[in-house]
XYZ file of C-alpha atoms in Angstrom:
708
model
C -3.174 19.510 -31.759
C -5.358 21.166 -29.261
C -3.448 21.837 -25.955
C -4.119 19.453 -23.139
C -5.466 17.012 -25.497
C -4.112 14.349 -23.158
C -4.637 15.940 -20.019
C -7.060 14.541 -17.086
C -8.106 17.761 -15.670
C -9.501 19.032 -19.102
C -12.138 16.595 -18.828
C -13.823 18.393 -16.196
C -13.445 22.655 -16.460
C -11.516 23.720 -13.606
C -12.970 27.203 -12.068
C -10.396 29.943 -12.138
C -10.975 30.006 -8.135
C -9.800 26.136 -8.117
C -7.088 26.888 -10.641
C -5.595 29.737 -8.355
C -5.699 27.248 -5.364
C -3.757 24.739 -7.441
C -1.535 27.042 -8.623
C -0.620 28.171 -5.007
C -0.485 24.453 -3.902
C 2.012 23.788 -6.810
C 4.703 26.565 -5.530
C 5.089 24.062 -2.479
C 5.516 21.033 -4.675
C 6.926 21.737 -8.224
C 8.893 24.300 -7.619
C 11.305 23.803 -4.825
C 14.252 22.680 -6.535
C 14.207 25.200 -9.228
C 13.611 27.757 -6.720
C 16.544 27.105 -4.646
C 19.070 26.950 -7.276
C 19.874 30.607 -6.704
C 21.753 29.309 -3.391
C 24.456 27.629 -5.489
C 24.287 28.450 -9.156
C 26.932 31.727 -9.103
C 29.030 30.062 -6.406
C 29.255 27.001 -8.662
C 30.030 28.946 -11.804
C 32.508 31.335 -10.137
C 34.059 28.923 -7.637
C 37.580 30.245 -8.836
C 36.620 33.804 -8.369
C 35.342 36.663 -10.836
C 38.227 37.665 -13.327
C 36.423 40.377 -15.017
C 33.249 42.578 -14.156
C 31.454 42.048 -17.463
C 31.807 38.220 -16.971
C 28.682 38.610 -14.675
C 26.812 40.196 -17.539
C 27.916 37.358 -20.047
C 26.674 34.637 -17.048
C 23.688 36.657 -16.242
C 22.651 36.704 -19.850
C 23.109 33.112 -20.493
C 21.048 32.471 -17.238
C 18.353 34.721 -18.540
C 18.471 32.934 -21.772
C 18.642 29.344 -20.281
C 15.625 30.009 -18.106
C 13.604 31.196 -20.943
C 14.122 28.952 -23.534
C 14.388 25.541 -21.130
C 11.647 25.665 -18.196
C 9.319 28.267 -19.928
C 9.424 27.628 -23.789
C 10.299 23.859 -23.799
C 8.397 22.557 -20.916
C 5.776 25.168 -19.774
C 5.012 25.752 -23.533
C 5.450 22.490 -25.562
C 6.307 19.529 -23.018
C 3.102 20.045 -20.613
C 0.804 19.343 -23.630
C 2.422 15.667 -23.964
C 0.655 14.756 -20.488
C -0.900 11.209 -20.040
C -4.309 11.931 -18.655
C -2.860 14.329 -16.366
C 0.579 12.684 -15.562
C 3.673 13.595 -16.796
C 7.330 12.258 -16.606
C 9.463 9.629 -18.532
C 7.179 7.029 -18.150
C 4.185 8.964 -19.555
C 6.019 9.882 -22.589
C 6.762 6.057 -22.954
C 3.243 5.007 -22.395
C 1.799 7.461 -25.001
C 4.143 6.075 -27.683
C 3.227 2.263 -26.475
C -0.424 2.805 -26.731
C -0.232 4.671 -30.300
C 2.210 1.889 -31.576
C 2.972 -1.599 -30.671
C 6.481 -1.134 -29.194
C 6.044 -2.906 -25.883
C 8.488 -5.770 -24.864
C 6.110 -8.375 -23.655
C 3.057 -9.605 -26.194
C 0.088 -9.111 -23.687
C -2.022 -6.514 -25.507
C -5.428 -7.205 -26.153
C -8.008 -5.624 -28.181
C -10.211 -5.050 -25.061
C -7.555 -2.583 -23.748
C -8.670 0.017 -26.058
C -12.295 -0.012 -24.670
C -10.827 1.253 -21.576
C -12.105 4.896 -21.425
C -8.931 6.910 -21.052
C -6.561 4.411 -23.071
C -7.481 5.832 -26.628
C -5.687 8.953 -27.547
C -7.632 11.896 -29.004
C -5.471 12.472 -32.192
C -5.358 15.653 -34.348
C -6.968 15.571 -37.723
C -4.068 16.091 -40.232
C -2.978 15.364 -43.513
C 0.579 14.673 -42.427
C 0.115 10.871 -41.813
C 2.915 9.744 -44.129
C 5.493 10.415 -41.963
C 3.811 9.243 -38.867
C 2.820 5.869 -40.568
C 6.493 5.404 -41.220
C 7.751 5.954 -37.794
C 4.870 3.935 -36.409
C 5.868 0.882 -38.599
C 9.433 1.278 -38.351
C 9.244 0.979 -34.309
C 6.595 -1.812 -34.398
C 8.872 -4.003 -36.920
C 12.180 -3.313 -35.350
C 13.099 -5.113 -31.941
C 16.339 -2.921 -31.822
C 14.001 0.223 -31.709
C 11.602 -1.356 -29.119
C 14.684 -1.547 -26.964
C 16.299 1.571 -27.470
C 13.002 2.826 -26.305
C 12.791 0.869 -23.075
C 16.411 1.433 -22.302
C 16.170 5.011 -23.057
C 12.790 5.028 -20.516
C 15.360 3.282 -17.827
C 18.189 5.812 -18.428
C 15.513 8.795 -17.865
C 14.108 6.912 -14.723
C 17.554 6.059 -13.328
C 18.716 9.641 -13.607
C 15.810 11.406 -11.961
C 16.110 8.527 -9.153
C 19.572 10.014 -8.939
C 18.333 13.545 -8.495
C 16.760 12.183 -5.383
C 20.265 11.811 -4.043
C 22.042 14.780 -5.123
C 19.244 17.275 -4.808
C 18.962 16.879 -0.940
C 22.935 17.269 -0.786
C 23.247 20.235 -2.619
C 20.180 22.131 -1.515
C 20.731 21.209 2.193
C 24.505 21.912 1.955
C 24.293 25.215 0.179
C 21.651 26.595 2.768
C 23.852 25.568 5.502
C 26.857 26.917 4.130
C 25.527 30.429 5.012
C 26.002 29.965 8.740
C 29.608 30.215 8.022
C 29.624 33.922 6.689
C 27.810 34.954 10.147
C 29.541 32.654 12.687
C 33.524 32.495 12.034
C 33.793 29.575 14.697
C 31.400 27.441 12.298
C 33.974 25.537 10.342
C 33.483 23.145 7.036
C 33.401 20.135 8.931
C 30.841 21.298 11.506
C 28.602 22.510 8.587
C 28.987 19.118 6.571
C 27.902 17.134 10.116
C 24.830 19.740 10.478
C 23.858 18.956 7.152
C 24.177 15.195 7.717
C 22.100 15.372 10.515
C 19.572 17.418 8.922
C 19.506 14.782 5.735
C 19.182 12.050 8.360
C 16.039 13.643 10.065
C 14.494 14.320 6.642
C 14.765 10.630 5.420
C 13.509 9.497 8.942
C 10.349 11.439 8.571
C 9.560 10.130 5.164
C 7.421 7.297 6.502
C 4.979 9.480 7.903
C 4.032 10.954 4.126
C 4.410 14.181 2.686
C 0.666 14.648 3.338
C 1.328 15.160 7.025
C 3.483 18.334 6.533
C 2.670 19.221 2.927
C 0.003 21.901 4.007
C 3.011 24.328 5.014
C 4.920 23.879 1.921
C 3.067 26.429 -0.423
C 3.412 29.333 2.289
C 7.133 28.729 2.717
C 8.189 28.680 -0.905
C 5.710 31.495 -1.481
C 7.466 33.671 1.056
C 10.929 32.472 -0.287
C 10.189 33.583 -3.790
C 8.612 36.485 -2.522
C 12.047 37.587 -0.288
C 14.435 36.647 -3.373
C 12.556 38.560 -5.755
C 12.326 41.560 -3.498
C 15.885 41.464 -2.328
C 16.859 41.304 -5.808
C 15.226 44.420 -7.029
C 16.764 45.887 -3.768
C 20.240 45.049 -5.124
C 19.486 45.977 -8.635
C 18.623 49.627 -7.352
C 21.424 49.999 -4.518
C 24.227 48.493 -6.442
C 24.496 48.346 -10.356
C 21.097 48.934 -12.376
C 23.122 48.620 -15.571
C 23.338 44.971 -14.641
C 19.919 44.461 -16.806
C 21.735 45.150 -19.759
C 22.216 41.396 -19.755
C 19.306 40.972 -21.583
C 21.228 41.729 -24.724
C 22.362 38.323 -26.172
C 25.499 40.091 -27.309
C 26.831 39.849 -23.829
C 27.046 35.968 -24.010
C 28.921 36.577 -27.295
C 31.550 38.828 -25.478
C 31.641 36.375 -22.611
C 33.058 33.754 -25.028
C 35.427 35.770 -26.764
C 37.048 36.966 -23.642
C 37.182 33.584 -21.812
C 36.901 31.262 -24.587
C 37.465 27.643 -23.020
C 37.050 28.709 -19.674
C 33.630 30.237 -20.514
C 32.429 26.988 -21.900
C 33.564 25.079 -18.852
C 31.763 27.712 -16.634
C 28.634 26.418 -18.480
C 28.643 23.540 -16.242
C 27.668 25.618 -13.181
C 25.371 27.884 -15.206
C 23.031 24.894 -16.248
C 22.353 24.566 -12.498
C 19.847 27.458 -12.939
C 17.341 25.105 -14.400
C 17.301 22.158 -11.945
C 14.046 21.107 -11.035
C 12.613 22.001 -14.507
C 11.723 18.325 -15.264
C 9.333 18.593 -12.223
C 7.042 20.809 -14.261
C 6.217 17.485 -16.443
C 6.654 14.990 -13.743
C 4.197 16.489 -11.086
C 1.500 17.822 -13.280
C -0.834 14.666 -12.038
C -1.473 16.457 -8.802
C -2.496 19.554 -10.426
C -3.014 20.842 -13.973
C -1.105 22.704 -16.893
C -2.580 25.910 -16.515
C -2.134 25.951 -12.815
C 1.719 25.064 -13.037
C 1.572 27.717 -15.991
C -0.007 30.339 -13.850
C 2.249 30.021 -10.976
C 5.385 30.010 -13.190
C 4.838 33.055 -15.167
C 3.618 35.103 -11.787
C 5.642 34.068 -9.016
C 8.340 31.814 -10.008
C 9.930 33.009 -13.215
C 10.073 36.628 -12.325
C 11.458 36.326 -8.763
C 14.325 33.559 -9.917
C 15.241 36.306 -12.779
C 15.305 39.261 -10.107
C 17.130 37.258 -7.596
C 19.895 36.322 -9.991
C 20.149 40.033 -11.239
C 20.205 41.309 -7.865
C 23.052 38.882 -7.166
C 25.224 39.795 -10.379
C 24.511 43.505 -9.341
C 25.957 43.015 -5.954
C 29.291 41.129 -7.153
C 29.690 43.746 -9.639
C 30.755 45.746 -6.742
C 32.106 43.246 -4.717
C 33.879 40.851 -7.072
C 35.697 38.700 -4.326
C 32.305 37.490 -2.890
C 31.632 35.125 -5.898
C 31.874 31.831 -3.977
C 29.340 33.173 -1.343
C 27.143 35.191 -3.895
C 23.772 34.625 -2.260
C 24.179 34.994 1.403
C 26.761 37.780 0.625
C 24.080 39.620 -1.510
C 21.524 39.546 1.604
C 21.242 42.721 3.627
C 22.497 42.540 6.934
C 19.232 42.781 8.863
C 17.555 40.126 6.829
C 20.589 37.640 7.108
C 19.207 35.288 9.826
C 15.661 35.501 8.751
C 16.764 34.239 4.983
C 18.965 31.854 6.453
C 15.797 30.215 8.289
C 13.799 30.493 5.270
C 16.515 29.242 3.014
C 17.169 26.020 4.938
C 13.291 25.312 5.108
C 13.068 25.713 1.205
C 16.088 23.358 0.831
C 14.321 20.704 2.783
C 11.193 21.108 0.962
C 13.102 20.768 -2.353
C 14.813 17.693 -1.131
C 11.359 16.574 -0.086
C 9.891 16.765 -3.301
C 12.672 15.102 -4.990
C 12.497 12.170 -2.534
C 8.864 11.921 -3.131
C 9.480 11.968 -6.845
C 11.773 8.903 -6.527
C 9.448 6.852 -4.808
C 6.766 7.657 -7.354
C 8.886 7.020 -10.237
C 10.166 3.559 -8.691
C 6.071 2.704 -8.374
C 5.935 3.495 -12.077
C 8.673 1.450 -12.736
C 7.659 -1.535 -10.909
C 4.305 -1.275 -12.263
C 5.604 -1.364 -15.940
C 7.894 -4.472 -14.777
C 10.837 -2.723 -14.463
C 12.011 -2.702 -11.027
C 12.172 -5.587 -8.407
C 9.018 -6.096 -6.262
C 9.977 -3.742 -3.551
C 7.379 -2.961 -0.498
C 5.269 0.170 -1.590
C 3.338 1.687 1.238
C 0.794 4.358 0.543
C 1.016 7.105 2.930
C -2.101 8.791 2.087
C -5.870 7.629 1.846
C -6.719 10.561 -0.340
C -3.718 10.840 -2.778
C -2.842 7.815 -4.519
C 0.525 9.179 -5.642
C 1.833 9.505 -2.244
C 3.896 6.619 -1.424
C 6.824 5.506 0.557
C 9.193 2.540 -0.015
C 11.339 1.925 2.876
C 14.339 0.241 1.014
C 14.856 2.853 -1.380
C 14.603 5.463 1.458
C 17.422 3.872 3.655
C 19.367 3.757 0.409
C 19.007 7.058 -0.828
C 20.010 8.165 2.652
C 23.136 6.382 2.840
C 24.014 7.747 -0.525
C 23.106 11.276 0.513
C 25.281 10.983 3.651
C 28.248 9.450 1.977
C 28.101 12.302 -0.966
C 27.940 15.097 1.412
C 30.643 13.864 3.398
C 32.957 13.232 0.799
C 32.572 16.243 -1.488
C 31.804 18.665 1.463
C 30.655 21.878 -0.543
C 27.744 22.681 -2.756
C 29.962 23.897 -5.597
C 31.918 20.347 -5.918
C 28.391 18.435 -5.737
C 27.397 20.951 -8.406
C 29.818 19.219 -11.065
C 27.993 15.926 -10.428
C 24.443 17.403 -10.098
C 24.326 19.129 -13.701
C 24.760 15.853 -15.644
C 21.742 14.101 -14.330
C 19.700 17.326 -15.111
C 20.914 17.479 -18.546
C 20.559 13.935 -19.656
C 16.812 13.773 -18.336
C 16.112 16.763 -20.550
C 17.899 15.455 -23.296
C 15.986 12.181 -23.310
C 12.835 14.148 -22.897
C 13.566 15.962 -26.051
C 14.327 12.588 -27.857
C 10.700 11.158 -26.708
C 9.357 14.596 -27.603
C 10.407 14.383 -31.345
C 8.669 10.880 -31.572
C 5.556 12.139 -29.978
C 5.493 15.504 -32.285
C 5.993 13.337 -35.473
C 4.026 10.259 -34.808
C 1.070 11.321 -32.615
C 0.739 14.823 -32.795
C 1.632 14.985 -36.410
C 3.758 18.231 -36.232
C 4.971 19.902 -39.386
C 8.496 18.406 -40.004
C 9.877 21.921 -40.281
C 8.806 22.799 -36.727
C 10.135 19.480 -35.158
C 13.581 20.242 -37.138
C 13.392 23.704 -35.341
C 12.533 22.180 -32.006
C 15.876 19.926 -32.341
C 18.202 22.775 -33.529
C 16.880 24.930 -30.615
C 16.474 22.843 -27.474
C 18.574 19.642 -28.123
C 21.836 21.806 -29.385
C 21.016 23.766 -26.225
C 20.982 20.760 -23.954
C 23.909 18.942 -25.937
C 26.250 21.848 -25.606
C 25.723 22.018 -21.902
C 26.084 18.313 -21.580
C 29.616 18.484 -23.440
C 30.948 21.223 -20.505
C 29.283 18.762 -17.891
C 31.289 15.771 -19.423
C 34.428 17.664 -19.013
C 34.147 17.768 -15.260
C 33.582 14.170 -15.367
C 36.661 13.207 -13.319
C 35.548 16.019 -10.654
C 32.266 14.410 -9.874
C 30.231 14.003 -12.937
C 30.922 10.441 -13.080
C 28.687 10.027 -9.638
C 25.140 10.261 -11.394
C 26.423 8.048 -14.282
C 27.727 5.412 -11.897
C 24.713 5.503 -10.048
C 22.385 5.313 -13.341
C 24.544 2.307 -14.334
C 23.813 0.356 -11.119
C 19.864 1.118 -11.345
C 20.026 0.632 -15.193
C 21.487 -3.104 -14.225
C 19.044 -3.875 -11.673
C 16.061 -2.380 -13.842
C 17.317 -4.343 -16.860
C 18.018 -7.566 -15.107
C 14.767 -7.669 -13.648
C 12.836 -6.887 -16.968
C 14.565 -8.761 -19.067
C 14.399 -12.408 -17.024
C 10.481 -11.493 -16.314
C 10.220 -10.973 -20.087
C 11.953 -14.481 -20.737
C 9.463 -16.068 -17.875
C 6.491 -14.713 -19.847
C 7.689 -16.242 -23.240
C 8.682 -19.439 -21.400
C 5.111 -19.856 -20.164
C 3.605 -18.732 -23.554
C 5.491 -21.526 -25.220
C 4.417 -24.104 -22.640
C 0.897 -22.698 -21.937
C -2.171 -25.285 -21.931
C -5.118 -25.246 -24.607
C -8.750 -24.899 -23.261
C -9.373 -28.457 -24.481
C -6.432 -29.619 -22.328
C -8.264 -28.343 -19.411
C -11.447 -29.931 -20.412
C -9.717 -33.406 -20.470
C -8.104 -33.007 -17.060
C -11.518 -32.065 -15.624
C -13.492 -34.918 -17.211
C -10.586 -37.189 -16.197
C -11.457 -39.993 -13.978
C -7.963 -39.779 -12.269
C -8.674 -36.069 -10.895
C -11.320 -35.841 -8.097
C -13.349 -32.583 -7.599
C -13.679 -30.891 -4.495
C -16.015 -27.729 -3.413
C -14.622 -24.482 -3.374
C -13.081 -21.827 -5.454
C -9.473 -21.922 -6.618
C -7.641 -18.782 -8.022
C -4.371 -19.675 -9.790
C -2.165 -16.584 -10.348
C -0.148 -16.287 -13.656
C 1.046 -13.456 -16.270
C -0.302 -14.920 -19.229
C -3.539 -13.038 -20.774
C -4.578 -16.128 -22.737
C -4.085 -19.709 -22.306
C -3.282 -21.579 -19.385
C -0.029 -21.375 -17.431
C 2.117 -24.471 -17.207
C 2.011 -24.366 -13.234
C -1.408 -25.190 -13.505
C 0.004 -28.623 -15.125
C 2.263 -28.921 -12.779
C 0.121 -28.563 -9.974
C -2.497 -31.055 -11.522
C 0.392 -33.620 -12.075
C 1.197 -33.703 -8.432
C -2.204 -33.071 -6.536
C -4.929 -34.992 -8.341
C -8.001 -32.567 -7.256
C -9.698 -29.823 -8.839
C -12.047 -27.325 -7.064
C -15.518 -26.815 -8.312
C -14.855 -23.307 -9.732
C -11.619 -22.251 -11.308
C -10.262 -18.802 -11.966
C -7.025 -17.878 -13.516
C -5.925 -14.341 -12.584
C -3.442 -12.582 -14.596
C -2.474 -9.172 -13.141
C -1.390 -6.437 -16.115
C -0.226 -3.203 -16.118
C -1.640 -0.979 -18.878
C 0.641 1.757 -20.586
C -1.763 4.613 -18.939
C -1.585 6.416 -15.461
C -5.062 5.202 -14.289
C -7.392 2.525 -15.217
C -11.361 3.300 -13.930
C -12.291 0.927 -11.551
C -15.237 0.026 -13.463
C -12.913 -1.166 -16.275
C -10.177 -2.898 -14.118
C -11.724 -6.531 -14.171
C -11.870 -8.283 -17.597
C -13.477 -12.069 -17.189
C -13.872 -14.542 -19.814
C -15.173 -17.966 -19.993
C -12.681 -20.650 -20.536
C -14.210 -23.509 -22.357
C -17.743 -24.583 -22.283
C -20.273 -23.211 -19.470
C -20.537 -26.586 -17.540
C -16.631 -26.623 -16.855
C -17.017 -23.369 -14.831
C -13.518 -22.178 -15.698
C -12.794 -18.183 -16.040
C -10.030 -16.197 -16.771
C -9.743 -12.889 -15.154
C -7.398 -9.979 -16.308
C -7.167 -7.493 -13.792
C -5.753 -4.455 -15.371
C -4.036 -1.399 -13.605
C -2.184 1.959 -14.340
C 1.172 2.832 -13.569
C -0.041 4.946 -10.639
C -2.935 2.944 -9.498
C -3.119 1.482 -6.237
C -2.453 -2.207 -6.085
C -4.062 -2.478 -2.864
C -7.642 -1.786 -2.790
C -10.085 -0.684 0.439
C -11.699 -3.775 0.102
C -9.588 -6.988 -0.140
C -8.911 -8.270 -3.726
C -10.364 -11.551 -3.098
C -14.206 -9.931 -2.117
C -13.751 -7.585 -5.376
C -12.772 -10.612 -7.427
C -15.692 -12.750 -6.647
C -18.017 -9.843 -6.787
C -17.188 -8.854 -10.170
C -17.188 -12.554 -11.226
C -20.842 -12.560 -9.953
C -21.644 -9.407 -11.920
C -19.989 -11.357 -15.041
C -22.601 -14.206 -14.819
C -25.403 -12.076 -13.999
C -24.534 -9.992 -17.243
C -24.345 -13.334 -19.347
C -27.948 -14.186 -17.636
C -29.144 -10.825 -18.611
C -27.955 -11.145 -22.234
C -29.366 -14.842 -22.686
C -32.649 -13.566 -21.461
C -32.808 -10.668 -23.628
C -32.123 -13.176 -26.500
C -34.717 -15.455 -25.381
C -32.465 -17.992 -24.942
C -34.285 -19.448 -21.932
C -32.383 -22.679 -21.659
C -29.052 -21.124 -21.696
C -30.242 -18.527 -19.221
C -31.554 -21.425 -16.734
C -28.002 -22.962 -16.856
C -26.203 -19.641 -16.497
C -28.528 -19.221 -13.219
C -27.487 -22.575 -12.140
C -23.907 -21.636 -12.682
C -24.227 -18.590 -10.442
C -25.708 -21.022 -7.780
C -22.440 -23.097 -8.187
C -20.155 -20.060 -7.759
C -22.169 -19.078 -4.345
C -21.565 -22.552 -3.439
C -18.000 -22.578 -4.053
C -17.328 -19.613 -2.295
C -19.162 -20.700 0.812
C -16.951 -24.120 0.737
C -13.806 -21.867 0.823
C -11.200 -20.214 -1.566
C -7.756 -21.089 -2.039
C -5.299 -19.193 -3.564
C -2.647 -20.714 -5.749
C 0.520 -18.629 -6.180
C 3.536 -19.901 -8.489
C 6.833 -19.959 -6.712
C 9.125 -20.109 -9.841
C 12.580 -20.656 -9.593
C 14.359 -19.524 -12.700
C 17.581 -21.065 -13.872
C 19.663 -20.813 -17.350
C 19.523 -23.368 -19.364
C 22.793 -25.600 -19.491
C 23.873 -24.743 -23.036
C 23.094 -20.617 -22.530
C 26.119 -18.285 -22.623
C 28.170 -16.933 -19.739
C 26.343 -13.541 -19.783
C 23.001 -15.246 -19.759
C 24.066 -17.634 -16.768
C 25.195 -14.634 -14.574
C 22.130 -12.467 -15.685
C 19.689 -15.346 -14.492
C 21.390 -17.566 -11.926
C 23.000 -14.654 -9.890
C 21.913 -11.240 -10.826
C 17.866 -11.966 -11.080
C 17.896 -14.484 -8.007
C 20.058 -12.032 -5.790
C 17.307 -9.422 -6.372
C 14.506 -12.046 -5.819
C 15.911 -13.030 -2.637
C 16.893 -9.749 -1.209
C 14.249 -7.351 -2.688
C 11.130 -9.108 -3.545
C 7.622 -8.586 -2.483
C 5.311 -11.759 -2.446
C 1.988 -11.209 -4.622
C 0.428 -12.315 -1.313
C 1.615 -9.277 0.126
C 0.763 -6.823 -2.707
C -3.112 -8.332 -3.029
C -3.473 -8.987 0.641
C -3.933 -13.007 0.308
C -4.739 -14.656 3.541
C -2.097 -16.976 4.447
C -4.134 -19.727 5.810
C -5.772 -20.071 2.247
C -2.887 -19.631 0.372
C -0.690 -22.656 -1.482
C 2.467 -21.978 -3.252
C 3.093 -24.114 -6.087
C 6.964 -24.835 -6.836
C 8.330 -24.826 -10.478
C 11.616 -24.527 -12.112
C 11.679 -22.720 -15.451
C 14.738 -23.345 -17.561
C 15.035 -19.918 -19.451
């Protein structure tokens, strides 16, 4: 498969000057977490001291090859190719699979979806279709497989959001710990409270949006990488140039022979050297594959390798400084400048993960996997920059609690690694499906991918699980809570959809209702909101049963998310007539991608009416071309009816659907619906009227109870 076949930026050729600019900007957004890992990797690995001088060579060799195999080969070379029109992350991989195979849990796919300009995948020409067809068929025909894909996506999302808690804690705390070396009066308690103060300030400015301070990120991180790389070279030359022997993988073998179980346990600290690698993939939507590869290979990777080598070289001569490896290895004249830069770099690394958590929740919400929390778009230029107040305060609270309870970066490191490796392992799982089913990669190459990368990840994961009682439980507990929220919301909404599907009205029933003498017609345009892409929702029948009046023009609107990152504006509104032309009843499916803004610059109502007029005008044009003059005249009259209806007034009918479990339901189902889901609705729900800026004076809520 040609590289970047899904990449948005490849649709237009970027000049080298633009690529260089994007590469520079990406340093400040993508690499903060990975770049600040030297603050805590060796201190976490040697928290109990260094027992043998050659252990430094073994650990350094492990760092060399872990950084090379996971961030460089796995992500930079392979995973970045699996982007979804320039978007990356767990949801991007899931959306690719959903577009190629019908594995979505809600049956709202339409043939017209494939007409969206960026929906179709550019698949490679290959004769290896037999295995791909088998996998596709197995996924489409297995409800269990569909559930597993969805749950795996939720787990990955939960773990990344968990990173949004742990990254600020470990980054800020590890940076602040350096002050203890320079000022003996600065106690551990004072460092903890200073770190908490910085965290509170960090979360307090989130509402301003990252674009307000984003322009200073890249220079600071670039300076950080230059400094740690230069200091690394200095330490290698001054203390022990032979540390470069760690390039020999036999150092790893010797390390395990000497330390056995302790070497395996130490992997939990070493794996922290690749924290933030998932950001390579998750943040490509703001840049390009070429830009991220360029910045990684020229600045980030060499600087980090030199930094770790310099620390190891210093520790070979000062073995008792292991718990404070980073700051101890900084030359005295540069200590305070490096402390200031380190704190700033830690804040930037935290900002990237917090913003990433907001973006992922926005994607989860669009895919129906998260309650409708309030999403604030902080930039008119960049759609991906969002702020979610409720999530911001929850993350801040968790960060304060974690920092206060764990107190040291080494202790937090025990918890941090599990989230990192879990996400990596899930990415590998999705990549295997993508390679076999979509890319049609040779089976032997896929087996090689599994044996190399998944083996490395599973070995590291086994070591991290050994530290479960020392803090490893934290990200798993956090993920379980988020999983319960996401699963509850998704499951009940899916049940609601099937309820509407089973109780929908046919177009014939609508025609009979409109022609009934018991229903009076009033001028105006009525918009009914529903989840159904086909058929009339039962809430309309409930409305007519209680209010015997109908407007002259009816539009049934369905808000639908497609498994792509963005839907072009020209493809967003899909209109169809319901019944004959004289009924003036329409269906409109409004399609969004999982990163699209739901609130437009114009009000949703204005855009909807304009698109409705365009739809009728297109019908008139087609009828004129076919010389069907009678039909053309009728459509022209229809257009006049729409104008008159709009002038008379527009009314929005929004369903207030209360859901309860049926009496015969089991206890689990009753708890899920009656308590879990309804608790989320009451405490976290943002109304449709707020999302689409529906005028309150022209909004009517129609109440109905769904027994699921």
